[in-house]
Coordinates of C-alpha atoms in Angstrom, one line a residue:
M1 CA 0.0 0.0 0.0
D2 CA 2.8 2.4 0.9
L3 CA 4.5 1.6 -2.4
T4 CA 1.3 2.3 -4.3
R5 CA 1.0 5.7 -2.5
T6 CA 4.6 6.4 -3.4
Q7 CA 4.0 5.6 -7.0
V8 CA 0.8 7.8 -7.1
A9 CA 2.7 10.6 -5.6
G10 CA 5.6 10.1 -8.0
R11 CA 3.1 10.2 -11.0
R12 CA 1.6 13.4 -9.7
R13 CA 5.1 15.0 -9.3
G14 CA 5.9 13.7 -12.8
A15 CA 2.8 15.4 -14.3
V16 CA 3.6 18.6 -12.5
A17 CA 7.2 18.4 -13.7
R18 CA 6.1 17.6 -17.3
F19 CA 3.9 20.7 -17.3
G20 CA 6.6 22.8 -15.8
L21 CA 9.3 21.7 -18.3
I22 CA 7.2 22.5 -21.3
A23 CA 5.5 25.6 -20.0
L24 CA 8.5 27.9 -20.3
P25 CA 9.5 26.9 -23.8
V26 CA 5.9 27.2 -25.1
A27 CA 5.6 30.6 -23.5
F28 CA 8.9 31.7 -24.9
F29 CA 8.0 30.7 -28.5
A30 CA 4.5 32.1 -28.2
A31 CA 5.7 35.5 -27.0
F32 CA 8.9 35.9 -29.1
F33 CA 8.2 33.9 -32.3
A34 CA 4.5 33.3 -32.9
Y35 CA 3.3 36.7 -31.7
P36 CA 5.8 38.9 -33.7
V37 CA 5.3 36.8 -36.9
A38 CA 1.5 36.9 -36.5
A39 CA 1.7 40.7 -35.8
I40 CA 3.5 41.6 -38.9
V41 CA 1.4 39.3 -41.1
A42 CA -1.8 40.8 -39.6
R43 CA -0.4 44.3 -40.1
G44 CA 0.1 43.5 -43.8
L45 CA -3.1 41.7 -44.5
K46 CA -5.6 43.7 -42.4
V47 CA -7.2 46.9 -43.6
D48 CA -9.6 48.8 -41.3
G49 CA -9.8 45.6 -39.1
A50 CA -10.8 43.4 -42.1
W51 CA -8.6 40.7 -43.5
R52 CA -7.7 41.1 -47.2
F53 CA -6.8 37.5 -48.3
G54 CA -7.4 38.6 -51.8
R55 CA -4.1 40.4 -51.5
I56 CA -2.3 37.0 -51.8
G57 CA -3.6 36.5 -55.3
E58 CA -2.7 40.1 -56.2
V59 CA 0.9 39.6 -55.0
L60 CA 1.3 36.2 -56.8
A61 CA 0.0 37.8 -60.0
Q62 CA 3.0 40.2 -60.1
S63 CA 5.7 39.1 -62.5
D64 CA 8.6 40.2 -60.4
V65 CA 7.3 38.2 -57.4
R66 CA 6.9 35.1 -59.6
H67 CA 10.5 35.6 -60.7
V68 CA 11.7 35.8 -57.1
L69 CA 9.8 32.6 -56.3
W70 CA 11.3 30.8 -59.3
F71 CA 14.8 32.0 -58.6
T72 CA 14.5 31.1 -54.9
T73 CA 13.4 27.5 -55.7
W74 CA 15.7 27.1 -58.7
Q75 CA 18.9 28.2 -56.9
A76 CA 18.1 26.1 -53.9
L77 CA 17.7 23.0 -56.0
V78 CA 20.9 23.6 -57.9
S79 CA 22.8 24.5 -54.7
T80 CA 21.6 21.3 -53.1
A81 CA 22.6 19.1 -56.1
L82 CA 26.0 20.8 -56.3
T83 CA 26.6 20.4 -52.6
L84 CA 25.7 16.7 -52.7
L85 CA 27.9 16.1 -55.8
I86 CA 30.9 17.8 -54.2
A87 CA 30.5 16.8 -50.6
L88 CA 29.6 13.1 -50.8
P89 CA 33.1 12.0 -51.7
G90 CA 34.3 14.0 -48.7
A91 CA 31.7 12.2 -46.5
Y92 CA 33.2 8.9 -47.7
V93 CA 36.8 10.0 -47.1
F94 CA 36.1 11.2 -43.5
A95 CA 34.0 8.1 -42.8
R96 CA 36.2 5.3 -44.2
F97 CA 39.8 6.7 -44.3
D98 CA 42.2 7.3 -41.5
F99 CA 45.0 9.8 -42.3
R100 CA 47.3 12.2 -40.5
G101 CA 45.6 15.5 -39.6
K102 CA 42.1 14.1 -40.0
Q103 CA 40.7 15.8 -36.9
V104 CA 42.2 19.2 -37.7
L105 CA 40.8 19.0 -41.3
R106 CA 37.5 17.8 -40.0
A107 CA 37.3 21.0 -37.8
A108 CA 38.4 23.1 -40.8
V109 CA 35.6 21.7 -42.9
T110 CA 33.1 22.6 -40.3
V111 CA 34.2 26.2 -39.9
P112 CA 32.2 27.5 -42.9
F113 CA 29.0 26.1 -41.4
V114 CA 29.2 28.1 -38.2
L115 CA 30.4 31.2 -39.9
P116 CA 27.8 34.0 -40.3
T117 CA 26.4 34.2 -43.8
V118 CA 27.6 37.8 -44.0
V119 CA 31.2 36.5 -43.6
V120 CA 30.6 33.8 -46.2
G121 CA 29.4 36.5 -48.6
T122 CA 32.3 38.8 -47.8
A123 CA 34.8 36.0 -48.3
F124 CA 33.5 35.2 -51.7
L125 CA 33.3 38.8 -52.6
A126 CA 37.1 39.0 -51.8
L127 CA 37.6 36.0 -54.0
V128 CA 35.4 36.6 -57.1
G129 CA 34.2 40.2 -56.8
R130 CA 35.6 43.5 -58.1
G131 CA 39.3 43.6 -57.2
G132 CA 39.2 40.1 -55.9
L133 CA 41.8 37.4 -56.4
L134 CA 40.3 36.1 -59.7
D135 CA 39.9 39.6 -61.0
E136 CA 43.5 40.4 -60.3
L137 CA 44.9 37.2 -61.7
W138 CA 42.7 36.6 -64.8
G139 CA 40.3 39.5 -65.0
V140 CA 37.4 37.2 -64.1
R141 CA 34.5 38.4 -61.9
L142 CA 31.7 36.2 -60.8
D143 CA 29.9 38.5 -58.3
T144 CA 27.5 39.6 -61.0
T145 CA 26.6 36.0 -61.9
V146 CA 24.6 33.3 -60.1
W147 CA 27.7 31.1 -59.8
A148 CA 29.0 33.2 -56.9
I149 CA 25.9 32.4 -55.0
L150 CA 25.9 28.7 -55.8
L151 CA 29.6 28.3 -54.9
A152 CA 29.0 30.2 -51.6
H153 CA 26.1 27.9 -50.8
V154 CA 28.3 24.8 -51.4
F155 CA 31.0 26.4 -49.2
F156 CA 28.5 27.0 -46.4
N157 CA 26.7 23.6 -46.6
Y158 CA 29.6 21.2 -47.3
A159 CA 29.9 20.3 -43.6
V160 CA 26.1 19.4 -43.4
V161 CA 26.6 16.6 -45.9
V162 CA 29.9 15.5 -44.5
R163 CA 28.6 15.4 -40.9
T164 CA 25.1 14.0 -41.6
V165 CA 26.0 11.4 -44.2
G166 CA 29.5 10.7 -43.0
G167 CA 28.4 10.1 -39.5
L168 CA 26.2 7.2 -40.5
W169 CA 28.6 6.0 -43.2
A170 CA 31.3 5.6 -40.6
Q171 CA 29.1 3.3 -38.5
L172 CA 27.8 1.0 -41.3
D173 CA 29.3 -2.4 -41.2
P174 CA 31.6 -2.7 -44.2
R175 CA 31.4 -6.5 -44.1
Q176 CA 27.9 -6.3 -45.7
E177 CA 29.3 -4.7 -48.9
E178 CA 32.3 -7.1 -48.8
A179 CA 29.9 -10.1 -48.7
A180 CA 28.1 -8.8 -51.7
R181 CA 31.4 -8.5 -53.6
M182 CA 32.4 -12.0 -52.6
L183 CA 29.1 -13.2 -54.2
G184 CA 30.2 -11.7 -57.5
A185 CA 28.8 -8.2 -57.4
S186 CA 31.0 -5.4 -58.8
P187 CA 32.1 -2.6 -56.5
W188 CA 29.6 -0.2 -58.1
K189 CA 26.7 -2.8 -57.8
A190 CA 27.6 -3.7 -54.2
W191 CA 27.6 0.0 -53.2
R192 CA 24.4 0.7 -55.1
Q193 CA 22.4 -2.3 -53.7
V194 CA 23.8 -2.5 -50.2
T195 CA 25.3 0.8 -49.0
L196 CA 23.2 3.3 -50.8
P197 CA 19.9 2.0 -49.5
A198 CA 21.2 2.2 -45.9
L199 CA 22.6 5.8 -46.6
G200 CA 19.4 6.9 -48.4
P201 CA 17.6 8.4 -45.4
A202 CA 20.7 10.2 -44.3
V203 CA 21.4 11.6 -47.8
A204 CA 17.7 12.7 -48.0
A205 CA 17.9 14.4 -44.6
A206 CA 21.1 16.2 -45.5
A207 CA 19.6 17.3 -48.9
L208 CA 16.5 18.7 -47.2
M209 CA 18.6 20.6 -44.7
V210 CA 20.8 22.1 -47.4
F211 CA 17.7 23.0 -49.4
L212 CA 16.1 24.6 -46.4
F213 CA 19.3 26.7 -45.7
T214 CA 19.6 27.8 -49.4
F215 CA 15.9 28.4 -49.8
T216 CA 15.9 30.9 -47.0
S217 CA 19.3 32.3 -47.8
F218 CA 19.7 36.0 -46.9
G219 CA 23.2 37.2 -46.1
V220 CA 24.9 35.4 -49.0
V221 CA 22.4 36.6 -51.6
Q222 CA 22.2 40.1 -50.1
I223 CA 26.0 40.6 -50.6
L224 CA 26.6 38.6 -53.8
G225 CA 23.3 38.9 -55.5
G226 CA 23.2 42.7 -55.8
P227 CA 20.1 44.1 -57.6
T228 CA 20.0 41.2 -60.0
F229 CA 19.2 38.2 -57.8
S230 CA 16.8 38.1 -54.9
T231 CA 15.5 35.2 -52.8
L232 CA 12.2 35.3 -50.8
E233 CA 14.2 36.3 -47.7
V234 CA 16.0 39.2 -49.5
E235 CA 12.7 40.3 -51.1
I236 CA 10.9 40.4 -47.7
Y237 CA 13.7 42.5 -46.4
R238 CA 13.5 44.9 -49.4
Q239 CA 9.7 45.2 -49.2
T240 CA 9.9 45.8 -45.5
S241 CA 12.8 48.2 -45.0
E242 CA 13.2 49.9 -48.4
I243 CA 9.7 50.0 -50.0
F244 CA 7.7 49.8 -46.8
D245 CA 5.1 47.6 -48.4
L246 CA 4.1 45.4 -45.5
S247 CA 1.2 43.9 -47.4
T248 CA 3.5 42.3 -50.0
A249 CA 6.0 41.3 -47.3
A250 CA 3.3 39.6 -45.3
V251 CA 2.2 37.5 -48.3
L252 CA 5.8 36.5 -49.1
T253 CA 6.2 35.6 -45.4
L254 CA 3.2 33.3 -45.6
I255 CA 4.5 31.7 -48.8
Q256 CA 7.8 31.0 -47.2
F257 CA 6.2 29.7 -44.0
V258 CA 4.2 27.2 -46.0
A259 CA 7.2 26.1 -48.0
V260 CA 9.4 25.7 -44.8
G261 CA 6.6 23.8 -43.1
A262 CA 6.5 21.3 -46.0
I263 CA 10.3 21.0 -45.9
L264 CA 10.4 20.3 -42.2
A265 CA 7.6 17.7 -42.5
L266 CA 9.7 15.9 -45.1
H267 CA 12.8 16.2 -42.9
A268 CA 11.0 14.8 -39.9
W269 CA 9.9 11.8 -42.1
T270 CA 13.4 11.1 -43.3
V271 CA 14.7 11.3 -39.7
R272 CA 12.2 8.7 -38.6
R273 CA 13.4 6.5 -41.5
R274 CA 17.0 7.1 -40.5
E275 CA 16.2 5.7 -37.1
T276 CA 15.2 2.3 -38.5
A277 CA 17.3 -0.7 -37.5
L278 CA 20.7 -0.8 -39.2
R279 CA 23.7 -3.0 -38.5
L280 CA 26.0 -0.4 -37.0
V281 CA 29.5 -0.8 -35.6
D282 CA 32.0 1.4 -33.8
A283 CA 33.2 4.1 -36.2
S284 CA 36.8 3.8 -35.0
V285 CA 37.0 0.2 -36.5
T286 CA 35.8 1.1 -40.0
A287 CA 38.3 3.8 -40.8
R288 CA 41.6 2.6 -42.3
R289 CA 44.5 4.0 -44.3
P290 CA 43.8 4.4 -48.1
R291 CA 44.9 1.4 -50.2
G292 CA 45.8 1.6 -53.8
A293 CA 46.2 4.4 -56.3
G294 CA 42.5 5.0 -56.6
Q295 CA 41.8 5.6 -52.9
W296 CA 44.9 7.8 -52.6
A297 CA 43.6 9.8 -55.6
L298 CA 40.2 10.1 -54.0
L299 CA 41.8 11.4 -50.8
G300 CA 43.9 13.8 -52.8
G301 CA 40.9 15.1 -54.7
V302 CA 39.0 15.7 -51.5
L303 CA 41.9 17.6 -50.0
V304 CA 42.2 19.8 -53.1
T305 CA 38.5 20.5 -52.9
V306 CA 38.7 21.5 -49.3
V307 CA 41.7 23.7 -49.9
V308 CA 40.3 25.4 -53.0
L309 CA 36.6 25.6 -52.1
L310 CA 36.7 26.0 -48.3
L311 CA 40.0 27.4 -47.2
L312 CA 41.0 29.6 -50.1
P313 CA 38.0 32.1 -49.7
L314 CA 38.9 32.4 -46.0
A315 CA 42.6 32.9 -46.8
V316 CA 41.7 35.6 -49.3
L317 CA 39.5 37.3 -46.7
V318 CA 42.4 37.5 -44.3
Q319 CA 44.8 38.7 -47.0
R320 CA 42.4 41.5 -48.0
S321 CA 42.1 42.6 -44.4
L322 CA 45.9 43.1 -44.4
D323 CA 46.2 45.0 -47.6
A324 CA 46.7 48.4 -45.8
P325 CA 50.2 48.7 -44.4
G326 CA 50.7 48.5 -40.7
F327 CA 47.3 46.9 -40.1
G328 CA 45.7 50.0 -41.3
Y329 CA 42.2 48.6 -41.7
Y330 CA 42.3 47.1 -38.2
R331 CA 43.5 50.5 -36.7
A332 CA 40.7 52.3 -38.6
L333 CA 38.2 50.2 -36.7
T334 CA 39.0 52.1 -33.5
R335 CA 37.8 55.4 -35.0
A336 CA 34.2 56.6 -35.3
D337 CA 33.4 58.4 -38.5
G338 CA 30.0 59.8 -37.4
G339 CA 28.4 58.3 -40.5
V340 CA 27.7 54.6 -40.5
F341 CA 28.5 54.2 -36.8
L342 CA 27.9 56.4 -33.8
V343 CA 30.7 54.5 -32.1
P344 CA 34.0 53.0 -33.3
P345 CA 33.3 49.8 -35.3
I346 CA 35.7 47.9 -32.9
E347 CA 33.0 48.1 -30.2
A348 CA 30.9 45.7 -32.3
I349 CA 33.1 42.9 -31.0
G350 CA 32.2 43.5 -27.4
N351 CA 28.6 44.0 -28.3
S352 CA 28.4 40.7 -30.2
L353 CA 30.1 38.8 -27.4
E354 CA 27.8 40.2 -24.8
Y355 CA 24.7 39.5 -26.9
A356 CA 25.8 36.0 -27.8
L357 CA 26.6 35.1 -24.2
A358 CA 23.1 36.3 -23.1
A359 CA 21.5 34.5 -26.1
T360 CA 23.4 31.3 -25.2
V361 CA 22.1 31.3 -21.6
I362 CA 18.5 31.8 -22.9
A363 CA 18.9 29.1 -25.6
V364 CA 20.4 26.5 -23.2
V365 CA 17.6 27.1 -20.6
I366 CA 14.7 27.0 -23.1
G367 CA 16.2 24.3 -25.3
G368 CA 17.3 22.2 -22.4
L369 CA 13.9 22.2 -20.8
A370 CA 12.3 21.4 -24.1
A371 CA 14.7 18.5 -24.8
V372 CA 14.1 17.0 -21.3
A373 CA 10.3 17.3 -21.8
L374 CA 10.5 15.6 -25.2
T375 CA 12.4 12.6 -23.8
R376 CA 9.9 11.9 -21.1
R377 CA 8.0 8.6 -21.6
D378 CA 4.8 10.2 -20.4
A379 CA 5.1 13.1 -22.9
G380 CA 1.7 13.7 -24.6
R381 CA 0.9 14.4 -28.2
F382 CA 1.2 18.2 -27.7
V383 CA 4.7 17.8 -26.3
R384 CA 5.7 15.6 -29.2
G385 CA 4.2 17.9 -31.7
F386 CA 6.1 20.8 -30.2
D387 CA 9.3 19.1 -31.4
A388 CA 8.5 20.0 -35.0
L389 CA 7.7 23.6 -34.1
L390 CA 11.1 24.0 -32.5
M391 CA 12.7 23.9 -35.9
L392 CA 10.6 26.6 -37.5
P393 CA 12.8 29.5 -36.5
L394 CA 15.6 28.0 -38.7
G395 CA 13.4 28.4 -41.8
V396 CA 10.9 31.2 -41.1
S397 CA 12.2 34.6 -42.3
A398 CA 14.5 36.1 -39.7
V399 CA 13.7 39.4 -41.3
T400 CA 10.1 39.0 -40.5
V401 CA 10.9 38.0 -36.9
G402 CA 13.2 41.1 -36.5
F403 CA 10.7 43.5 -37.9
G404 CA 7.9 41.8 -36.0
F405 CA 9.8 42.5 -32.8
L406 CA 9.7 46.2 -33.5
I407 CA 6.0 46.1 -34.3
A408 CA 4.7 43.7 -31.6
L409 CA 7.0 44.3 -28.6
D410 CA 6.4 48.0 -28.3
E411 CA 3.7 48.2 -25.6
P412 CA 3.2 46.8 -22.1
P413 CA 3.5 44.1 -20.9
L414 CA 6.2 43.4 -23.5
D415 CA 7.5 46.9 -24.2
L416 CA 11.1 45.8 -25.1
R417 CA 11.8 47.9 -28.2
S418 CA 14.4 50.1 -26.4
S419 CA 15.8 47.2 -24.2
W420 CA 19.1 45.6 -24.9
I421 CA 17.6 42.1 -24.3
L422 CA 15.7 42.3 -27.6
V423 CA 18.8 41.3 -29.6
P424 CA 19.7 38.2 -27.4
L425 CA 16.0 37.1 -27.6
A426 CA 16.1 37.1 -31.4
Q427 CA 19.4 35.3 -31.5
A428 CA 18.2 32.7 -29.0
L429 CA 15.4 31.8 -31.3
V430 CA 17.9 30.5 -33.7
G431 CA 20.1 28.8 -31.0
V432 CA 17.3 26.8 -29.4
P433 CA 16.9 24.3 -32.3
F434 CA 20.6 23.5 -32.2
V435 CA 20.5 23.0 -28.4
V436 CA 17.5 20.6 -28.7
R437 CA 19.0 18.6 -31.6
T438 CA 22.3 18.2 -29.8
M439 CA 20.8 17.1 -26.5
L440 CA 18.0 14.9 -27.6
P441 CA 20.0 11.9 -28.8
V442 CA 21.9 11.8 -25.5
L443 CA 18.9 12.2 -23.3
R444 CA 17.1 9.5 -25.2
A445 CA 20.0 7.2 -24.6
V446 CA 19.6 7.4 -20.9
D447 CA 17.9 4.3 -19.5
A448 CA 14.4 5.5 -18.3
R449 CA 14.5 2.8 -15.6
L450 CA 17.2 4.8 -13.8
R451 CA 14.9 7.8 -13.6
E452 CA 11.9 5.7 -12.5
A453 CA 13.9 4.0 -9.8
A454 CA 15.1 7.3 -8.4
S455 CA 11.5 8.7 -8.5
V456 CA 10.1 5.6 -6.8
L457 CA 12.7 6.0 -4.0
G458 CA 11.3 9.5 -3.4
A459 CA 13.7 11.7 -5.4
S460 CA 12.1 14.9 -6.7
P461 CA 12.2 15.6 -10.4
W462 CA 14.9 18.1 -9.9
R463 CA 17.0 15.7 -8.0
V464 CA 16.4 13.0 -10.6
W465 CA 17.7 15.3 -13.3
R466 CA 20.7 16.5 -11.2
E467 CA 21.9 13.0 -10.2
V468 CA 20.8 10.8 -13.1
D469 CA 20.6 12.9 -16.3
L470 CA 23.1 15.7 -15.8
P471 CA 26.2 13.6 -15.3
M472 CA 25.5 11.8 -18.6
V473 CA 24.6 14.9 -20.7
R474 CA 27.0 17.4 -19.2
R475 CA 29.3 17.2 -22.2
A476 CA 26.4 17.4 -24.7
L477 CA 25.2 20.4 -22.8
L478 CA 28.5 22.2 -23.3
I479 CA 28.5 21.3 -27.0
A480 CA 24.9 22.6 -27.3
A481 CA 26.0 25.8 -25.6
G482 CA 28.9 26.2 -28.0
F483 CA 26.6 25.8 -31.1
A484 CA 24.2 28.3 -29.6
F485 CA 27.0 30.8 -29.0
A486 CA 28.3 30.4 -32.6
V487 CA 25.0 30.8 -34.3
S488 CA 24.0 33.7 -32.0
L489 CA 27.2 35.4 -32.8
G490 CA 26.5 35.3 -36.5
E491 CA 22.8 36.0 -36.6
F492 CA 22.0 38.8 -39.1
G493 CA 18.5 38.7 -40.5
A494 CA 16.7 39.7 -37.4
T495 CA 19.5 41.6 -35.7
V496 CA 19.9 44.1 -38.6
F497 CA 16.4 45.5 -37.6
I498 CA 16.8 45.7 -33.9
A499 CA 20.4 46.4 -33.2
R500 CA 20.7 50.1 -32.2
P501 CA 23.2 52.3 -34.1
D502 CA 25.3 52.8 -31.0
N503 CA 25.4 49.1 -30.3
P504 CA 25.9 47.3 -33.6
T505 CA 26.8 43.6 -33.8
L506 CA 29.7 42.3 -35.9
P507 CA 27.5 41.0 -38.8
V508 CA 25.5 44.2 -38.9
A509 CA 28.7 46.3 -38.8
V510 CA 30.1 44.2 -41.7
A511 CA 27.0 44.7 -43.8
R512 CA 26.9 48.5 -43.2
L513 CA 30.5 48.9 -44.2
L514 CA 30.0 46.9 -47.4
G515 CA 27.1 49.1 -48.2
R516 CA 29.3 52.2 -48.4
P517 CA 31.7 52.9 -51.2
G518 CA 35.4 53.3 -50.7
D519 CA 38.4 51.1 -50.2
L520 CA 38.6 52.0 -46.5
N521 CA 35.1 50.8 -45.8
Y522 CA 35.7 47.7 -47.8
G523 CA 39.0 47.0 -45.9
Q524 CA 37.3 47.5 -42.6
A525 CA 34.6 45.1 -43.6
M526 CA 37.2 42.5 -44.4
A527 CA 39.0 43.1 -41.0
L528 CA 35.8 42.8 -39.0
S529 CA 34.8 39.6 -41.0
T530 CA 38.2 38.2 -40.2
I531 CA 37.8 38.9 -36.5
L532 CA 34.3 37.3 -36.6
M533 CA 35.7 34.3 -38.4
V534 CA 38.5 33.8 -35.8
V535 CA 36.0 33.9 -32.9
C536 CA 33.7 31.4 -34.6
A537 CA 36.7 29.1 -35.4
V538 CA 37.9 29.1 -31.8
A539 CA 34.4 28.2 -30.6
L540 CA 34.3 25.4 -33.2
L541 CA 37.7 24.0 -32.1
V542 CA 36.5 23.9 -28.5
L543 CA 33.4 22.0 -29.7
E544 CA 35.5 19.6 -31.7
R545 CA 37.7 18.9 -28.8
L546 CA 34.7 18.1 -26.6
R547 CA 33.1 16.0 -29.3
T548 CA 36.3 14.0 -29.8
A549 CA 36.7 13.4 -26.1
D550 CA 33.2 12.0 -25.8
R551 CA 31.5 10.9 -29.1
T552 CA 27.8 11.5 -28.7
G553 CA 26.8 11.5 -32.4
E554 CA 26.7 13.9 -35.3
F555 CA 24.6 17.0 -35.9

């Protein structure tokens, strides 16, 4: 009888804990994501209190809007295909080959993914733009063509394929393919009929993630596209901040929201397929030194690709920042010009670090609570459905979120428009999905019976978490915090609206400098981008060290 009462009490505490865990994340997303987005859509589609849904048809009938939709979809499809074509050999090399410097190269490959899109665009501008390396050597400029955008997208998303596909590839038992070859199958046929079906869900998941990132591309297209090329995200920004046509911006936001929802639904389906039973082995036993001329040639080709496509743009970025003698561009960052900035641009470094640290704390708290709630066995349908909603900030227009902050959070009880916390809140929205995705696999691996035993013995939910879960997920929590810090540091789409002129962040400062003519402004943009790249790279190296010390899976 006593045991029954204890179990009943434990279930009651569990129900209260479950509600408490999910309540704060739901409130956070309702107040700082759903409400601002709904506010800007309502502002654009409501006239005198009445909804004008006919405006959707009017906007879609415009030829320039149809052109933007076509270009957004077309460039995302081509970018995804190019990324898969170039990155899949790299995924195989990192999964199956063991060679000197592999860990360092692995970290270098991942650097572009955590870089702000503004830095990516700036790096390729220094490589293929006016006065860039190609222009100086051969008189070739690509900044006025779509190729600059496509290559920049491959640069940015290369690591997504290497990590997602390579992580599974490294754990597939190679003996299955070897058995097929012993039965007479050619290497190509064995790979196509044995390995490819097992990799299919991972390849599809990686392709969908790349398509999502390129479909919603903003910073890269904003810098490299110029007036010729515009994605939905860039067009929403233009309609909102330059033309002040909130009606058209609202329609474009709804279109992007529907498209992103469909992509995320497909992604969730492929993830579920990826979790089907496979014969997996320890990744450390599948990697071996290359054998034969063909494998060494493949390794060499991947190394050349990494150097030319990934490292060269970053090296050119650094070189351009040092063009002025005596670190002239860096010294110029310490002076205020009274034009673009009210303060010296160098202050953007401190601002970005402070905002990113605050955003990281928010993202870890919100994302950690959501991850714990999602792993509870008694989680209801609402909690499980909330899992998909957590990914929406990665695909919904950050421009819409930022402008929505200005419109919606300007009166009590959420009058935050003049508060410094507005920027970290916007950045945390992007960081939360990374925290959840990093912590979920580890939390799900914890034996639920350990929690149940502690609860039956009278431990409170907080004590169960502190003594059972926390020791096992501590390293994953640090990795999640590192990812949140890196993505918060580089957030641009929303921050460009809400960062005050006297408190610019690094990405906003880079974009403002690039928007002004003159070699000095261009050089300062390169210098700030280099600083931002170094900070992100240091954060990534710390993450890689933690991940190597305790392998908990791939992102």
